[in-house]
Amino acid sequence: MDGTPTARTSVREATFALLRGLGLTTVFGNPGSTELPFLDRWPADFRYVLGLQEASVVGMADGHARATGRCAFVNLHSAAGVGHALGNLFTAYRNQAPMVVTAGQQTRSLLANLPFLGAVDAAQFPRPYVKFAIEPARAADVPAAIAQAHRVATTRPHGPTFVSIPSDDWSAACAPVQPRAWFPDAAPDPAALAEVARLIAAARRPVLVSGPEADAEGAGPALVALAERIGAPVWTSPFSSRLSFPESHPLFAGHLHASPAAVSDALTGHDLVLVAGAPVFTFHVPGECALFRAGVPIVQMTTDVEAASSAPAGTAVLGSLRLGLPALAALLPASDRAPPAPRPRPRPAPPEAETPLTAPYALHRLRAAMPPGTILVEEAPSHRPAMHRHLPVDAWGGFFTMASGGLGYGLPGAVGVALGSGRRVACLIGDGSFMYSPQALWTAVQERLPLAVIVMNNLGYGAMRSFSRVLQVRDAPGIDLPGLDFVATARGMGCPGLRATTPDELDAALAEAFSASGPMLVEVAVDGAIATLYDKS
Ligand SMILES: Cc1ncc(C[n+]2csc(CCOP(=O)(O)OP(=O)(O)O)c2C)c(N)n1
């Protein structure tokens, strides 16, 4: 049934042959009646990863895609499944996670009559957070549509695409899809790189801002080599969703805040700003970015046309960083520029061991407990500044978070990263964030993933408390989260858990979580200190 397709085959056979050819043999899904014809007699060489809610399905696919650098394949249940998935689809779009999302549709013969489970305008529903969406006009076009969706998803910037598939299409006759090689990366214009090299050579105090694209393209070492060749300090772009520069490197300057004034202050004083693989810039709070009117050249290297075209100032050089960064470095004369003064950022003193536990102390101990090679996935909004201070990351591919601002990504994302990387993963997550897609933990148990889930329980939406201060909002409802028992929640899904309220309990729980062969949850009861997220807005 699922062997090599003949000149005339079924949509189902042609699709499985196509997926094999593309290496898409892991399917993230949640099934319903409209998907059963696809799942029928499931081939032994395919893996089906079940998520119990579609936000988790897409979040897991995103983590898998970003950890492997390969496209993920998703199968959802009609409009309801896509609807549940939309928040994390938005995040996958912003994360530039390559994935083909398919969704079952009611059988074509019923569609005119508003059937149960029929999706109206199915291809419209996930827009605009998919790069391409289609419900093919004919059943026979489904495999070719999936092939096209794959090509679009894996053209930079990567992102999700969508194919709606009526359930009777799977048995229809069609021709096999011709295999095609796909080399989507395009190098930047050499003339533009020569101009950037000239600007860099002429600058006395250049600065780099690096974003997630270098890591995504496997161009991290090329980025470090370029920074060292220029001798410039490197900031990471606001809300970067992956490691953007090794944080112990002497040229690492810090993480830019998503505030126009803060970005401007950090970069003012430089006579050239080179932004590699990031928007110019991602802001969260309003304000004036004087830098844009200061006449300082801002050069942005990116594959993202949307990010390049929406930048308010500067020059954009479109093209792959993997190809562009080494080409630019090769054009640069050896610099006689004095290297930047070492950053006045001494290692922070270890936080005090106290009860109740403080977040900085918990993160300091987490760093000590994490075995080498552990990948960190984070969604703990108010603890970001403390994480940056006490949990520096240095390894390319060693850190993931989301670029969108939408919570509910972290836990399924961590499950996907663990599945895709085959490595131990630490998921650092807030109590609020955990509750958006907790069922991803069940998948981690079923897949026996070495995943330590560290829930920072401050009994509420800490970032909202902090943000209320920034916006001078008082007495807002909906911010406290009493009565949640994360250890019991984990146990209910077959995952062991421990609660830590003292420094000793914390060390013991972390040691157990990081030596477990499967997932384990550690609930850390932290004090309610309100973090400062924006000291300048
Ligand atoms: C889907 C979604 N809903 C709501 C928000 C608004 N929001 C931003 S931060 C935050 C609080 C997160 O709380 P928690 O995960 O406990 O982490 P903490 O802020 O306490 O560190 C909320 C609700 C969001 N970003 N995304």
XYZ file of C-alpha atoms and ligand atoms in Angstrom:
563
model
C 0.000 0.000 0.000
C 2.657 2.525 0.998
C 5.421 1.387 -1.322
C 6.775 3.266 -4.304
C 3.913 4.998 -6.070
C 3.111 3.929 -9.592
C 2.196 6.315 -12.418
C -1.332 6.317 -11.024
C -1.722 6.114 -7.276
C -3.921 7.392 -4.454
C -3.594 10.761 -2.753
C -2.722 8.917 0.429
C 0.036 6.821 -1.164
C 1.437 9.795 -3.030
C 1.443 11.852 0.173
C 3.254 9.195 2.233
C 5.813 8.787 -0.564
C 6.296 12.560 -0.671
C 6.661 12.817 3.121
C 9.231 10.006 3.108
C 11.173 11.764 0.389
C 11.166 14.995 2.372
C 12.159 13.282 5.622
C 8.857 14.278 7.241
C 8.208 10.986 8.973
C 7.253 12.478 12.347
C 3.671 13.730 12.461
C 2.442 15.937 15.315
C -1.292 15.655 15.615
C -4.592 15.329 17.336
C -7.021 13.178 15.396
C -10.697 13.210 14.532
C -13.006 11.497 12.081
C -11.881 13.729 9.210
C -8.257 12.587 9.686
C -8.955 8.854 10.038
C -8.552 8.099 6.304
C -5.029 9.560 6.572
C -4.266 7.596 9.756
C -5.679 4.340 8.409
C -3.122 1.490 8.542
C -0.426 3.816 9.822
C 2.913 2.956 8.172
C 5.526 1.505 10.497
C 8.217 3.949 9.412
C 6.139 6.972 10.521
C 5.969 8.296 14.063
C 2.767 9.920 15.335
C 3.315 12.274 18.280
C -0.005 12.838 19.991
C -0.750 16.157 21.662
C -3.907 16.393 23.745
C -4.770 19.915 22.668
C -3.773 21.617 19.439
C -1.861 24.492 21.049
C 0.456 21.797 22.372
C 0.578 20.018 19.004
C 1.789 23.116 17.173
C 4.095 24.187 20.009
C 5.754 20.758 19.974
C 6.127 20.895 16.197
C 7.687 24.354 16.510
C 10.219 23.176 19.096
C 11.061 20.139 16.990
C 11.464 22.232 13.841
C 13.659 24.852 15.462
C 15.827 22.344 17.320
C 16.443 20.266 14.193
C 16.375 23.037 11.581
C 14.022 20.804 9.583
C 10.405 21.230 8.640
C 7.795 19.674 10.951
C 4.541 18.099 9.794
C 1.287 18.680 11.674
C -2.160 17.135 11.294
C -5.117 18.853 13.006
C -8.848 18.309 13.194
C -10.857 20.694 11.032
C -11.654 24.261 12.140
C -11.869 23.435 15.847
C -8.362 21.966 15.884
C -6.963 24.868 13.893
C -8.765 27.268 16.201
C -7.136 25.778 19.279
C -3.787 25.922 17.517
C -3.960 29.537 16.367
C -2.111 31.155 19.289
C 0.882 28.918 18.814
C 0.589 29.234 15.039
C 1.033 32.988 15.518
C 4.067 32.170 17.648
C 5.450 29.713 15.055
C 5.127 32.445 12.442
C 7.079 34.903 14.588
C 9.536 32.158 15.599
C 10.136 31.430 11.917
C 9.556 27.753 12.618
C 9.205 25.747 9.398
C 6.144 23.527 9.470
C 3.433 22.237 7.183
C 0.117 22.223 9.031
C -2.585 20.050 7.533
C -6.139 19.890 8.794
C -8.902 17.489 7.980
C -11.988 18.898 6.329
C -15.425 17.343 6.014
C -15.924 15.218 2.909
C -16.375 17.264 -0.306
C -19.797 15.825 -1.089
C -21.242 17.329 2.121
C -19.557 20.733 2.059
C -22.347 22.601 0.263
C -24.746 21.724 3.075
C -22.921 23.173 6.142
C -22.035 19.746 7.548
C -20.942 18.846 11.059
C -17.180 19.577 11.254
C -17.220 21.439 7.954
C -14.758 24.343 7.905
C -16.012 27.377 6.007
C -13.205 29.157 4.112
C -10.785 26.666 5.664
C -7.696 28.173 4.062
C -8.675 31.630 5.273
C -8.883 30.719 8.962
C -5.148 30.544 9.837
C -4.233 33.633 7.802
C -2.292 35.899 8.177
C -0.030 33.712 10.341
C 0.779 31.225 7.627
C 2.988 31.923 4.617
C 0.758 29.940 2.300
C -2.673 28.358 2.746
C -4.800 26.287 0.407
C -7.646 23.862 0.162
C -6.808 22.307 -3.198
C -9.463 22.648 -5.900
C -9.227 18.945 -6.722
C -8.458 15.928 -4.561
C -5.711 14.966 -7.005
C -3.883 18.234 -6.212
C -3.419 17.495 -2.495
C 0.070 15.901 -2.635
C 1.394 18.674 -4.882
C -0.117 21.267 -2.521
C 1.715 19.658 0.422
C 4.935 19.724 -1.618
C 4.415 23.406 -2.364
C 3.589 24.132 1.282
C 6.851 22.444 2.269
C 8.875 24.557 -0.159
C 7.304 27.776 1.059
C 7.751 26.794 4.737
C 11.456 26.096 4.188
C 12.203 29.290 2.276
C 13.651 31.931 4.607
C 12.282 33.312 6.714
C 10.945 29.891 7.586
C 7.401 29.660 8.857
C 4.172 27.676 8.952
C 2.053 26.873 5.902
C -1.393 25.289 5.755
C -3.231 22.692 3.659
C -6.888 21.799 4.289
C -7.703 18.262 3.137
C -11.275 17.001 2.693
C -11.478 13.522 4.155
C -12.599 11.780 0.949
C -9.545 13.133 -0.914
C -7.214 10.516 0.558
C -8.640 7.679 -1.518
C -8.860 9.668 -4.770
C -6.576 8.801 -7.685
C -3.658 11.052 -8.514
C -0.205 11.094 -10.058
C 2.839 10.860 -7.791
C 4.662 14.094 -6.983
C 7.934 14.435 -8.835
C 10.887 14.772 -6.455
C 12.543 18.180 -6.728
C 15.709 19.477 -5.131
C 15.148 22.680 -3.192
C 17.998 25.112 -2.453
C 16.163 28.142 -1.096
C 18.972 30.170 0.493
C 19.978 33.258 -1.490
C 23.239 35.121 -0.893
C 23.204 38.892 -0.332
C 24.100 41.177 -3.219
C 27.941 41.346 -3.347
C 27.788 45.080 -4.137
C 25.742 45.657 -0.976
C 28.235 43.667 1.100
C 31.102 45.719 -0.363
C 29.278 48.884 0.730
C 28.728 47.491 4.239
C 32.403 46.524 4.434
C 33.314 50.099 3.474
C 31.046 51.502 6.206
C 32.540 49.138 8.793
C 36.106 50.007 7.785
C 35.325 53.725 8.077
C 33.605 53.444 11.467
C 35.546 54.159 14.654
C 33.020 52.773 17.151
C 30.791 50.219 15.423
C 28.357 48.058 17.365
C 26.531 44.853 16.476
C 22.982 43.841 17.366
C 22.399 40.176 16.725
C 19.123 38.296 16.599
C 17.835 34.765 16.240
C 18.562 34.286 12.544
C 22.258 33.407 12.933
C 21.480 30.455 15.203
C 18.580 29.397 12.982
C 20.875 29.309 9.957
C 23.720 27.563 11.783
C 25.724 30.769 11.293
C 26.567 31.413 14.946
C 30.319 30.770 14.616
C 30.405 33.005 11.511
C 28.734 35.758 13.537
C 31.303 35.445 16.320
C 34.141 35.486 13.756
C 32.716 38.650 12.167
C 32.311 40.392 15.550
C 35.887 39.491 16.473
C 37.173 40.699 13.118
C 35.352 44.016 13.525
C 36.249 44.211 17.210
C 32.782 45.482 18.082
C 30.607 44.896 21.128
C 27.509 42.779 20.485
C 24.045 43.314 21.943
C 21.266 40.833 21.422
C 18.062 42.054 19.799
C 15.006 42.629 22.027
C 13.016 39.455 22.704
C 15.335 37.316 20.596
C 13.851 33.831 20.462
C 17.166 31.934 20.407
C 20.741 32.338 21.516
C 22.051 35.350 19.608
C 25.590 35.637 20.950
C 27.520 33.576 23.514
C 26.883 35.418 26.755
C 30.305 34.755 28.280
C 32.144 36.051 25.231
C 34.198 39.192 26.012
C 32.458 41.103 23.200
C 28.973 40.324 24.565
C 27.471 43.634 25.696
C 24.063 42.567 26.991
C 20.422 42.123 26.021
C 18.602 45.110 24.544
C 15.288 45.953 26.220
C 12.223 46.239 24.000
C 11.876 49.938 24.697
C 12.748 52.607 22.088
C 14.477 54.830 24.654
C 16.475 51.954 26.133
C 17.630 50.746 22.703
C 18.576 54.269 21.723
C 20.523 54.836 24.944
C 22.422 51.561 24.590
C 23.471 52.216 20.995
C 24.045 55.969 21.094
C 27.722 56.833 21.010
C 28.420 54.348 18.239
C 28.950 55.533 14.681
C 27.636 52.405 12.944
C 24.985 49.897 14.006
C 25.089 46.533 12.243
C 21.961 44.475 12.946
C 22.461 40.833 12.023
C 19.390 38.635 11.738
C 16.830 40.682 13.659
C 14.165 43.330 13.174
C 15.094 47.020 13.654
C 13.845 46.755 16.435
C 11.162 44.765 18.289
C 9.499 47.140 20.768
C 7.005 46.368 23.522
C 6.520 49.791 25.066
C 6.122 53.097 23.223
C 8.623 55.928 23.290
C 11.141 57.885 21.308
C 14.064 56.114 19.641
C 16.337 59.094 19.073
C 18.836 56.819 17.363
C 16.607 56.726 14.267
C 17.054 60.461 13.774
C 20.698 60.708 14.871
C 22.154 60.114 11.425
C 24.016 57.012 12.604
C 24.079 54.450 9.781
C 22.019 51.372 10.683
C 22.674 48.359 8.457
C 20.315 45.395 8.761
C 21.258 41.996 7.353
C 18.272 39.664 7.261
C 16.349 37.154 5.195
C 13.064 38.621 6.413
C 11.505 41.014 3.879
C 8.731 41.900 6.338
C 11.261 42.897 9.010
C 13.433 44.748 6.498
C 10.589 46.669 4.920
C 9.063 47.710 8.246
C 12.293 49.094 9.717
C 11.927 52.855 10.162
C 15.543 53.742 9.356
C 18.769 52.491 7.863
C 19.840 50.208 5.037
C 18.723 46.628 4.531
C 20.784 43.890 2.927
C 18.574 40.921 2.194
C 20.024 37.458 2.093
C 21.188 34.467 4.038
C 23.454 35.107 7.037
C 25.077 31.724 6.520
C 26.299 32.995 3.158
C 26.482 36.701 3.957
C 28.427 36.843 7.225
C 31.557 34.993 6.015
C 31.440 36.916 2.729
C 31.330 40.197 4.628
C 34.146 39.157 6.964
C 36.308 38.273 3.962
C 35.873 41.796 2.579
C 37.033 43.503 5.763
C 40.584 44.698 6.133
C 42.252 43.665 9.387
C 41.087 46.261 11.899
C 43.476 48.669 13.622
C 40.564 49.724 15.809
C 41.155 49.326 19.537
C 38.953 46.501 20.818
C 36.077 47.726 22.982
C 36.813 48.204 26.641
C 35.842 45.130 28.639
C 32.248 45.399 29.704
C 31.820 46.786 33.192
C 29.728 43.770 34.125
C 31.435 41.754 36.790
C 29.915 38.388 37.455
C 26.980 38.932 39.773
C 27.520 37.917 43.362
C 25.694 34.668 44.160
C 22.237 35.494 45.517
C 21.511 34.685 49.154
C 20.063 31.312 50.108
C 16.806 32.365 51.737
C 13.381 31.020 52.595
C 11.092 31.949 50.945
C 13.226 31.303 47.896
C 14.044 34.233 45.635
C 13.945 33.861 41.871
C 17.606 34.902 41.414
C 18.692 32.245 43.909
C 16.578 29.573 42.221
C 18.090 30.436 38.826
C 21.593 30.449 40.265
C 21.013 26.930 41.613
C 19.374 25.845 38.386
C 22.513 26.829 36.532
C 24.617 24.772 38.921
C 22.319 21.760 38.536
C 22.007 21.719 34.745
C 24.283 19.049 33.245
C 26.541 20.293 30.429
C 24.767 20.250 27.082
C 21.309 20.841 28.560
C 19.115 22.989 26.316
C 17.164 25.753 28.068
C 13.627 26.598 26.942
C 12.166 29.586 28.762
C 8.734 31.122 29.314
C 8.954 32.882 32.651
C 8.303 36.498 31.701
C 9.059 38.329 34.925
C 12.196 36.277 35.550
C 13.897 37.126 32.266
C 16.213 39.790 33.749
C 17.256 37.452 36.594
C 17.753 34.632 34.089
C 20.049 36.839 32.031
C 22.088 37.652 35.128
C 22.303 34.232 36.699
C 21.875 31.747 33.871
C 24.057 32.844 30.948
C 23.857 30.682 27.820
C 26.803 30.117 25.532
C 26.069 27.194 23.241
C 24.506 27.718 19.839
C 21.250 25.770 19.758
C 21.208 25.923 23.558
C 18.343 28.364 24.164
C 14.799 28.782 22.872
C 11.933 31.034 23.777
C 9.151 32.612 21.741
C 9.340 35.751 19.643
C 5.631 36.521 19.609
C 4.727 37.473 23.170
C 2.039 34.772 23.242
C 2.190 32.484 26.262
C 1.520 28.770 25.967
C 4.527 28.002 23.837
C 7.152 27.152 26.437
C 6.079 23.730 27.688
C 5.119 22.194 24.327
C 8.090 23.947 22.752
C 10.384 22.266 25.282
C 8.805 18.877 24.560
C 9.433 19.400 20.834
C 13.009 20.524 21.450
C 13.649 17.416 23.553
C 12.117 15.173 20.888
C 14.021 16.800 18.042
C 17.400 17.249 19.687
C 17.559 13.984 21.615
C 19.184 16.041 24.386
C 18.274 16.860 27.957
C 16.069 19.933 28.195
C 15.252 22.301 31.038
C 11.956 24.134 30.682
C 11.927 27.236 32.860
C 8.322 28.330 33.097
C 6.059 30.608 35.121
C 3.061 29.246 36.997
C 0.792 31.273 34.734
C 2.532 30.203 31.531
C 2.412 26.519 32.489
C -1.385 26.556 32.605
C -1.878 27.597 28.954
C -0.863 24.208 27.535
C -0.137 21.855 30.454
C -1.113 18.723 28.527
C 2.231 18.812 26.686
C 3.601 17.163 29.846
C 1.537 14.065 29.067
C 3.287 13.766 25.691
C 6.679 14.123 27.408
C 5.718 11.199 29.676
C 4.531 9.036 26.789
C 7.684 9.791 24.791
C 9.904 9.323 27.901
C 11.743 12.597 27.296
C 14.557 13.769 29.584
C 12.780 17.002 30.415
C 13.065 18.920 33.678
C 10.172 21.356 34.041
C 10.991 24.084 36.554
C 7.806 25.953 37.485
C 8.536 29.297 39.111
C 5.442 29.647 41.273
C 5.001 33.236 42.406
C 1.238 32.696 42.750
C 0.358 34.892 39.816
C 1.107 36.790 36.657
C 4.307 38.461 37.850
C 4.958 40.256 34.579
C 1.493 41.781 34.782
C 2.289 43.025 38.282
C 5.499 44.502 36.932
C 3.894 45.925 33.830
C 1.115 47.489 35.877
C 3.822 49.558 37.538
C 5.235 50.665 34.179
C 1.761 51.683 32.981
C 0.765 53.040 36.407
C -2.242 50.737 36.543
C -3.621 49.921 39.995
C -5.865 47.186 41.355
C -6.236 45.312 38.065
C -8.178 42.044 38.457
C -7.064 38.748 36.981
C -3.462 38.779 38.153
C -3.346 36.436 41.166
C -3.365 32.654 40.685
C -4.010 30.992 44.039
C -4.798 27.328 44.529
C -2.712 25.676 41.819
C -0.837 22.488 42.717
C 1.671 21.771 39.981
C 3.027 18.583 41.512
C -0.493 17.137 41.637
C -1.147 18.298 38.062
C 2.031 16.594 36.876
C 1.257 13.405 38.765
C -2.180 13.342 37.173
C -0.428 12.992 33.824
C 2.009 10.352 35.030
C 4.890 12.755 35.587
C 6.744 12.725 38.905
C 7.061 16.040 40.668
C 8.554 17.682 43.737
C 7.823 20.981 45.411
C 10.745 23.043 46.736
C 10.263 25.735 49.350
C 13.763 25.841 50.908
C 17.285 25.956 49.446
C 17.939 22.336 50.466
C 14.702 21.098 48.931
C 15.506 23.031 45.777
C 18.934 21.435 45.330
C 17.597 17.972 46.048
C 14.683 18.348 43.620
C 16.848 19.744 40.836
C 19.403 16.959 41.278
C 16.625 14.385 40.955
C 15.049 16.093 37.936
C 18.330 16.270 36.055
C 19.239 12.660 36.683
C 15.806 11.265 35.808
C 15.554 9.332 32.567
C 12.113 10.776 31.820
C 10.331 14.040 32.558
C 10.091 15.484 36.028
C 8.495 18.656 37.347
C 9.981 20.838 40.067
C 7.638 23.425 41.527
C 9.686 26.216 43.077
C 7.800 28.371 45.561
C 9.398 31.774 45.021
C 8.667 34.984 46.875
C 6.374 37.558 45.302
C 9.084 40.153 44.567
C 8.036 42.287 41.614
C 10.734 42.362 38.941
C 11.704 45.522 37.069
C 11.190 44.682 33.400
C 11.651 48.160 31.951
C 13.760 50.603 33.884
C 13.472 52.985 30.945
C 10.462 53.267 28.693
C -1.686 34.069 25.376
C -1.335 35.161 26.327
N -2.228 35.580 27.244
C -1.902 36.560 28.096
C -0.681 37.165 28.045
C -0.356 38.316 28.960
N 0.726 38.014 29.887
C 1.983 38.432 29.691
S 3.024 38.009 30.906
C 1.786 37.229 31.762
C 2.064 36.606 33.088
C 2.798 35.319 32.992
O 2.826 34.767 34.270
P 3.801 33.620 34.686
O 3.950 32.641 33.585
O 3.403 33.116 35.985
O 5.222 34.289 34.773
P 5.673 35.558 35.630
O 5.204 36.765 34.884
O 5.050 35.441 36.986
O 7.159 35.462 35.631
C 0.583 37.333 31.082
C -0.690 36.761 31.546
C 0.200 36.717 27.048
N 1.411 37.282 26.894
N -0.127 35.717 26.219
